[in-house]
């Protein structure tokens, strides 16, 4: 079976990057990204829709994002879609995120 999992996004950060370190010392940063899309409704009216996505980046790239990026900055993200699950209060929680392979600062 052939599969492809590539994500390309251009959007603006909705808040400053959140940098943390794993117990083994690896840097990991979460970026919250917003991007707009437009579509035409059934009545022919043009509408805008905003989508919010969490982007996760690791290592030196995470530290660089934390150093140079801030809320409102435009970025290009290339990565892959991931799903992760965990137990909280007796319930299984699942979230979809983008794991960044490359982040390019724009603007």
N, CA and C atoms as an extended XYZ file, in Angstrom:
321
Properties=species:S:1:pos:R:3:atomname:S:1:resname:S:1:resid:I:1 pbc="F F F"
N         0.831       -1.168        0.000 N   UNK     1
C         0.000        0.000        0.000 CA  UNK     1
C         0.888        1.247        0.000 C   UNK     1
N         0.591        2.168       -0.863 N   UNK     2
C         1.329        3.408       -0.966 CA  UNK     2
C         0.656        4.453       -0.087 C   UNK     2
N         1.460        5.249        0.619 N   UNK     3
C         0.892        6.317        1.437 CA  UNK     3
C         1.808        7.532        1.391 C   UNK     3
N         1.228        8.664        1.670 N   UNK     4
C         1.970        9.923        1.689 CA  UNK     4
C         1.445       10.755        2.841 C   UNK     4
N         2.343       11.256        3.670 N   UNK     5
C         1.959       12.083        4.808 CA  UNK     5
C         2.852       13.318        4.806 C   UNK     5
N         2.487       14.330        4.032 N   UNK     6
C         3.232       15.591        3.947 CA  UNK     6
C         2.260       16.731        4.164 C   UNK     6
N         2.664       17.688        4.964 N   UNK     7
C         1.861       18.865        5.256 CA  UNK     7
C         2.685       20.094        4.896 C   UNK     7
N         2.085       21.019        4.163 N   UNK     8
C         2.697       22.304        3.845 CA  UNK     8
C         1.727       23.389        4.306 C   UNK     8
N         2.178       24.263        5.204 N   UNK     9
C         1.322       25.305        5.753 CA  UNK     9
C         2.046       26.644        5.753 C   UNK     9
N         1.312       27.701        5.494 N   UNK    10
C         1.797       29.059        5.712 CA  UNK    10
C         0.760       29.746        6.574 C   UNK    10
N         1.203       30.285        7.688 N   UNK    11
C         0.281       30.955        8.589 CA  UNK    11
C         1.018       31.838        9.567 C   UNK    11
N         0.271       32.411       10.495 N   UNK    12
C         0.837       33.298       11.513 CA  UNK    12
C         0.757       32.647       12.879 C   UNK    12
N         1.766       32.899       13.710 N   UNK    13
C         1.759       32.375       15.069 CA  UNK    13
C         0.715       33.114       15.898 C   UNK    13
N        -0.081       32.356       16.655 N   UNK    14
C        -1.104       32.974       17.492 CA  UNK    14
C        -0.573       33.316       18.883 C   UNK    14
N         0.604       32.774       19.225 N   UNK    15
C         1.264       33.111       20.488 CA  UNK    15
C         2.741       32.771       20.361 C   UNK    15
N         3.526       33.213       21.319 N   UNK    16
C         4.958       32.927       21.309 CA  UNK    16
C         5.193       31.417       21.414 C   UNK    16
N         6.298       30.912       20.834 N   UNK    17
C         6.614       29.481       20.951 CA  UNK    17
C         6.771       29.069       22.419 C   UNK    17
N         6.411       27.835       22.711 N   UNK    18
C         6.558       27.276       24.059 CA  UNK    18
C         7.674       26.238       24.025 C   UNK    18
N         8.833       26.595       24.560 N   UNK    19
C         9.996       25.712       24.554 CA  UNK    19
C        10.087       24.971       25.879 C   UNK    19
N        10.389       23.677       25.806 N   UNK    20
C        10.645       22.888       27.001 CA  UNK    20
C        11.698       21.842       26.647 C   UNK    20
N        12.176       21.156       27.644 N   UNK    21
C        13.198       20.124       27.441 CA  UNK    21
C        12.716       18.810       28.027 C   UNK    21
N        12.985       17.721       27.324 N   UNK    22
C        12.635       16.394       27.822 CA  UNK    22
C        13.604       16.026       28.942 C   UNK    22
N        13.306       15.006       29.743 N   UNK    23
C        14.236       14.588       30.802 CA  UNK    23
C        15.624       14.223       30.266 C   UNK    23
N        15.688       13.791       29.009 N   UNK    24
C        16.994       13.453       28.421 CA  UNK    24
C        17.712       14.679       27.850 C   UNK    24
N        17.073       15.855       27.918 N   UNK    25
C        17.727       17.081       27.480 CA  UNK    25
C        17.393       17.539       26.076 C   UNK    25
N        16.493       16.854       25.377 N   UNK    26
C        16.127       17.251       24.011 CA  UNK    26
C        15.156       18.433       24.051 C   UNK    26
N        15.413       19.420       23.212 N   UNK    27
C        14.537       20.596       23.129 CA  UNK    27
C        13.319       20.265       22.275 C   UNK    27
N        12.155       20.728       22.725 N   UNK    28
C        10.915       20.565       21.958 CA  UNK    28
C        10.106       21.847       22.116 C   UNK    28
N         9.580       22.347       21.004 N   UNK    29
C         8.784       23.575       21.036 CA  UNK    29
C         7.446       23.340       20.368 C   UNK    29
N         6.408       23.923       20.958 N   UNK    30
C         5.072       23.927       20.361 CA  UNK    30
C         4.821       25.308       19.786 C   UNK    30
N         4.359       25.336       18.545 N   UNK    31
C         3.976       26.572       17.877 CA  UNK    31
C         2.497       26.471       17.567 C   UNK    31
N         1.752       27.506       17.843 N   UNK    32
C         0.316       27.531       17.523 CA  UNK    32
C         0.162       28.400       16.289 C   UNK    32
N        -0.329       27.811       15.210 N   UNK    33
C        -0.393       28.462       13.909 CA  UNK    33
C        -1.843       28.647       13.477 C   UNK    33
N        -2.134       29.801       12.894 N   UNK    34
C        -3.462       30.069       12.335 CA  UNK    34
C        -3.295       30.386       10.858 C   UNK    34
N        -4.198       29.842       10.044 N   UNK    35
C        -4.196       30.177        8.625 CA  UNK    35
C        -5.636       30.272        8.148 C   UNK    35
N        -5.833       31.096        7.141 N   UNK    36
C        -7.169       31.380        6.623 CA  UNK    36
C        -7.395       30.673        5.303 C   UNK    36
N        -8.630       30.329        5.066 N   UNK    37
C        -9.040       29.825        3.755 CA  UNK    37
C       -10.367       30.490        3.427 C   UNK    37
N       -10.616       30.662        2.159 N   UNK    38
C       -11.878       31.273        1.762 CA  UNK    38
C       -12.649       30.298        0.885 C   UNK    38
N       -13.956       30.424        0.922 N   UNK    39
C       -14.822       29.555        0.129 CA  UNK    39
C       -16.093       30.313       -0.198 C   UNK    39
N       -16.838       29.770       -1.129 N   UNK    40
C       -18.100       30.377       -1.522 CA  UNK    40
C       -19.233       29.546       -0.929 C   UNK    40
N       -20.148       30.202       -0.203 N   UNK    41
C       -21.278       29.500        0.411 CA  UNK    41
C       -22.299       29.120       -0.661 C   UNK    41
N       -23.301       28.349       -0.273 N   UNK    42
C       -24.336       27.933       -1.220 CA  UNK    42
C       -25.077       29.122       -1.811 C   UNK    42
N       -25.150       30.210       -1.046 N   UNK    43
C       -25.826       31.417       -1.542 CA  UNK    43
C       -24.925       32.258       -2.441 C   UNK    43
N       -23.674       31.812       -2.635 N   UNK    44
C       -22.736       32.533       -3.497 CA  UNK    44
C       -21.915       33.580       -2.770 C   UNK    44
N       -22.116       33.688       -1.461 N   UNK    45
C       -21.384       34.663       -0.662 CA  UNK    45
C       -19.988       34.139       -0.340 C   UNK    45
N       -18.972       34.983       -0.451 N   UNK    46
C       -17.598       34.606       -0.135 CA  UNK    46
C       -17.409       34.641        1.376 C   UNK    46
N       -16.886       33.545        1.935 N   UNK    47
C       -16.696       33.436        3.378 CA  UNK    47
C       -15.243       33.094        3.679 C   UNK    47
N       -14.794       33.542        4.849 N   UNK    48
C       -13.451       33.239        5.347 CA  UNK    48
C       -13.560       32.266        6.511 C   UNK    48
N       -12.625       31.340        6.577 N   UNK    49
C       -12.576       30.386        7.672 CA  UNK    49
C       -11.147       30.358        8.206 C   UNK    49
N       -10.989       30.341        9.517 N   UNK    50
C        -9.669       30.280       10.135 CA  UNK    50
C        -9.492       28.922       10.784 C   UNK    50
N        -8.325       28.329       10.551 N   UNK    51
C        -7.991       27.031       11.126 CA  UNK    51
C        -6.778       27.208       12.038 C   UNK    51
N        -6.815       26.542       13.195 N   UNK    52
C        -5.719       26.610       14.154 CA  UNK    52
C        -5.069       25.239       14.264 C   UNK    52
N        -3.728       25.211       14.205 N   UNK    53
C        -2.984       23.953       14.213 CA  UNK    53
C        -1.810       24.072       15.174 C   UNK    53
N        -1.537       23.010       15.914 N   UNK    54
C        -0.339       22.954       16.742 CA  UNK    54
C         0.774       22.294       15.940 C   UNK    54
N         1.923       22.952       15.905 N   UNK    55
C         3.105       22.452       15.212 CA  UNK    55
C         4.155       22.139       16.273 C   UNK    55
N         4.747       20.949       16.192 N   UNK    56
C         5.766       20.520       17.145 CA  UNK    56
C         7.087       20.413       16.408 C   UNK    56
N         8.128       20.998       16.982 N   UNK    57
C         9.456       20.919       16.387 CA  UNK    57
C        10.467       20.539       17.466 C   UNK    57
N        11.535       19.884       17.068 N   UNK    58
C        12.497       19.314       18.008 CA  UNK    58
C        13.909       19.831       17.768 C   UNK    58
N        14.761       19.674       18.765 N   UNK    59
C        16.189       19.919       18.645 CA  UNK    59
C        16.552       21.387       18.446 C   UNK    59
N        17.579       21.593       17.635 N   UNK    60
C        18.086       22.948       17.394 CA  UNK    60
C        17.018       23.828       16.744 C   UNK    60
N        16.200       23.238       15.888 N   UNK    61
C        15.119       23.995       15.246 CA  UNK    61
C        14.142       24.547       16.293 C   UNK    61
N        13.855       23.781       17.340 N   UNK    62
C        12.975       24.242       18.412 CA  UNK    62
C        13.588       25.434       19.138 C   UNK    62
N        14.885       25.359       19.425 N   UNK    63
C        15.568       26.455       20.112 CA  UNK    63
C        15.631       27.710       19.240 C   UNK    63
N        15.844       27.539       17.942 N   UNK    64
C        15.894       28.673       17.024 CA  UNK    64
C        14.523       29.336       16.910 C   UNK    64
N        13.475       28.538       16.831 N   UNK    65
C        12.120       29.097       16.779 CA  UNK    65
C        11.823       29.901       18.035 C   UNK    65
N        12.199       29.370       19.187 N   UNK    66
C        11.968       30.072       20.447 CA  UNK    66
C        12.735       31.390       20.496 C   UNK    66
N        13.929       31.399       19.923 N   UNK    67
C        14.773       32.596       19.960 CA  UNK    67
C        14.277       33.696       19.026 C   UNK    67
N        13.805       33.328       17.826 N   UNK    68
C        13.524       34.326       16.805 CA  UNK    68
C        12.054       34.576       16.491 C   UNK    68
N        11.165       33.663       16.882 N   UNK    69
C         9.757       33.830       16.530 CA  UNK    69
C         8.955       34.404       17.694 C   UNK    69
N         7.897       35.104       17.352 N   UNK    70
C         6.987       35.645       18.357 CA  UNK    70
C         5.591       35.714       17.754 C   UNK    70
N         4.631       35.988       18.596 N   UNK    71
C         3.236       36.065       18.184 CA  UNK    71
C         3.080       36.991       16.976 C   UNK    71
N         2.297       36.516       15.987 N   UNK    72
C         2.014       37.312       14.797 CA  UNK    72
C         2.947       37.078       13.629 C   UNK    72
N         4.110       36.448       13.861 N   UNK    73
C         5.077       36.235       12.792 CA  UNK    73
C         4.565       35.187       11.794 C   UNK    73
N         4.730       35.457       10.489 N   UNK    74
C         4.355       34.453        9.490 CA  UNK    74
C         5.466       33.409        9.329 C   UNK    74
N         5.058       32.144        9.157 N   UNK    75
C         6.017       31.055        8.957 CA  UNK    75
C         5.497       30.084        7.902 C   UNK    75
N         6.447       29.407        7.270 N   UNK    76
C         6.145       28.294        6.366 CA  UNK    76
C         6.583       27.032        7.092 C   UNK    76
N         5.696       26.041        7.157 N   UNK    77
C         5.987       24.787        7.854 CA  UNK    77
C         5.842       23.631        6.877 C   UNK    77
N         6.842       22.774        6.855 N   UNK    78
C         6.772       21.526        6.101 CA  UNK    78
C         6.963       20.398        7.096 C   UNK    78
N         6.043       19.439        7.087 N   UNK    79
C         6.140       18.352        8.049 CA  UNK    79
C         5.167       17.241        7.744 C   UNK    79
N         4.761       16.548        8.810 N   UNK    80
C         3.835       15.425        8.660 CA  UNK    80
C         2.814       15.451        9.783 C   UNK    80
N         1.671       14.916        9.510 N   UNK    81
C         0.583       14.851       10.467 CA  UNK    81
C         0.811       13.683       11.411 C   UNK    81
N         0.680       13.939       12.710 N   UNK    82
C         0.823       12.866       13.695 CA  UNK    82
C        -0.378       12.871       14.632 C   UNK    82
N        -0.648       11.723       15.189 N   UNK    83
C        -1.708       11.573       16.181 CA  UNK    83
C        -1.070       10.998       17.429 C   UNK    83
N        -1.414       11.570       18.574 N   UNK    84
C        -0.908       11.002       19.828 CA  UNK    84
C        -2.044       10.940       20.841 C   UNK    84
N        -1.953        9.956       21.715 N   UNK    85
C        -3.003        9.719       22.717 CA  UNK    85
C        -2.394        9.615       24.097 C   UNK    85
N        -3.194        9.949       25.122 N   UNK    86
C        -2.780        9.814       26.500 CA  UNK    86
C        -4.027        9.657       27.368 C   UNK    86
N        -3.807        9.181       28.589 N   UNK    87
C        -4.897        8.998       29.555 CA  UNK    87
C        -4.957       10.209       30.477 C   UNK    87
N        -6.146       10.758       30.657 N   UNK    88
C        -6.345       11.876       31.588 CA  UNK    88
C        -7.706       11.712       32.247 C   UNK    88
N        -7.707       11.678       33.569 N   UNK    89
C        -8.939       11.545       34.335 CA  UNK    89
C        -9.771       10.344       33.905 C   UNK    89
N        -9.093        9.236       33.612 N   UNK    90
C        -9.778        8.015       33.243 CA  UNK    90
C       -10.264        7.954       31.807 C   UNK    90
N        -9.993        8.987       31.018 N   UNK    91
C       -10.425        9.014       29.619 CA  UNK    91
C        -9.209        9.092       28.712 C   UNK    91
N        -9.332        8.496       27.554 N   UNK    92
C        -8.275        8.584       26.558 CA  UNK    92
C        -8.469        9.840       25.731 C   UNK    92
N        -7.437       10.664       25.672 N   UNK    93
C        -7.452       11.892       24.873 CA  UNK    93
C        -6.569       11.682       23.651 C   UNK    93
N        -7.013       12.210       22.521 N   UNK    94
C        -6.258       12.110       21.276 CA  UNK    94
C        -6.182       13.482       20.628 C   UNK    94
N        -5.023       13.796       20.057 N   UNK    95
C        -4.837       15.078       19.379 CA  UNK    95
C        -4.063       14.848       18.082 C   UNK    95
N        -4.397       15.643       17.070 N   UNK    96
C        -3.667       15.626       15.799 CA  UNK    96
C        -2.781       16.867       15.767 C   UNK    96
N        -1.513       16.692       15.413 N   UNK    97
C        -0.557       17.787       15.346 CA  UNK    97
C         0.289       17.640       14.094 C   UNK    97
N         1.020       18.684       13.786 N   UNK    98
C         1.990       18.633       12.693 CA  UNK    98
C         3.373       18.557       13.319 C   UNK    98
N         4.144       17.540       12.966 N   UNK    99
C         5.539       17.454       13.384 CA  UNK    99
C         6.368       18.065       12.270 C   UNK    99
N         7.019       19.180       12.586 N   UNK   100
C         7.736       19.952       11.583 CA  UNK   100
C         9.078       19.324       11.242 C   UNK   100
N         9.335       19.186        9.942 N   UNK   101
C        10.658       18.799        9.468 CA  UNK   101
C        11.461       20.051        9.132 C   UNK   101
N        10.740       21.097        8.687 N   UNK   102
C        11.395       22.343        8.285 CA  UNK   102
C        10.468       23.503        8.582 C   UNK   102
N        11.022       24.561        9.161 N   UNK   103
C        10.275       25.786        9.410 CA  UNK   103
C        11.076       26.936        8.823 C   UNK   103
N        10.408       27.704        7.995 N   UNK   104
C        11.061       28.862        7.368 CA  UNK   104
C        10.364       30.122        7.860 C   UNK   104
N        11.146       31.074        8.363 N   UNK   105
C        10.603       32.331        8.854 CA  UNK   105
C        10.298       33.215        7.658 C   UNK   105
N         9.113       33.809        7.639 N   UNK   106
C         8.698       34.685        6.548 CA  UNK   106
C         8.579       36.118        7.065 C   UNK   106
N         8.425       37.057        6.136 N   UNK   107
C         8.185       38.454        6.515 CA  UNK   107
C         9.412       39.075        7.056 C   UNK   107
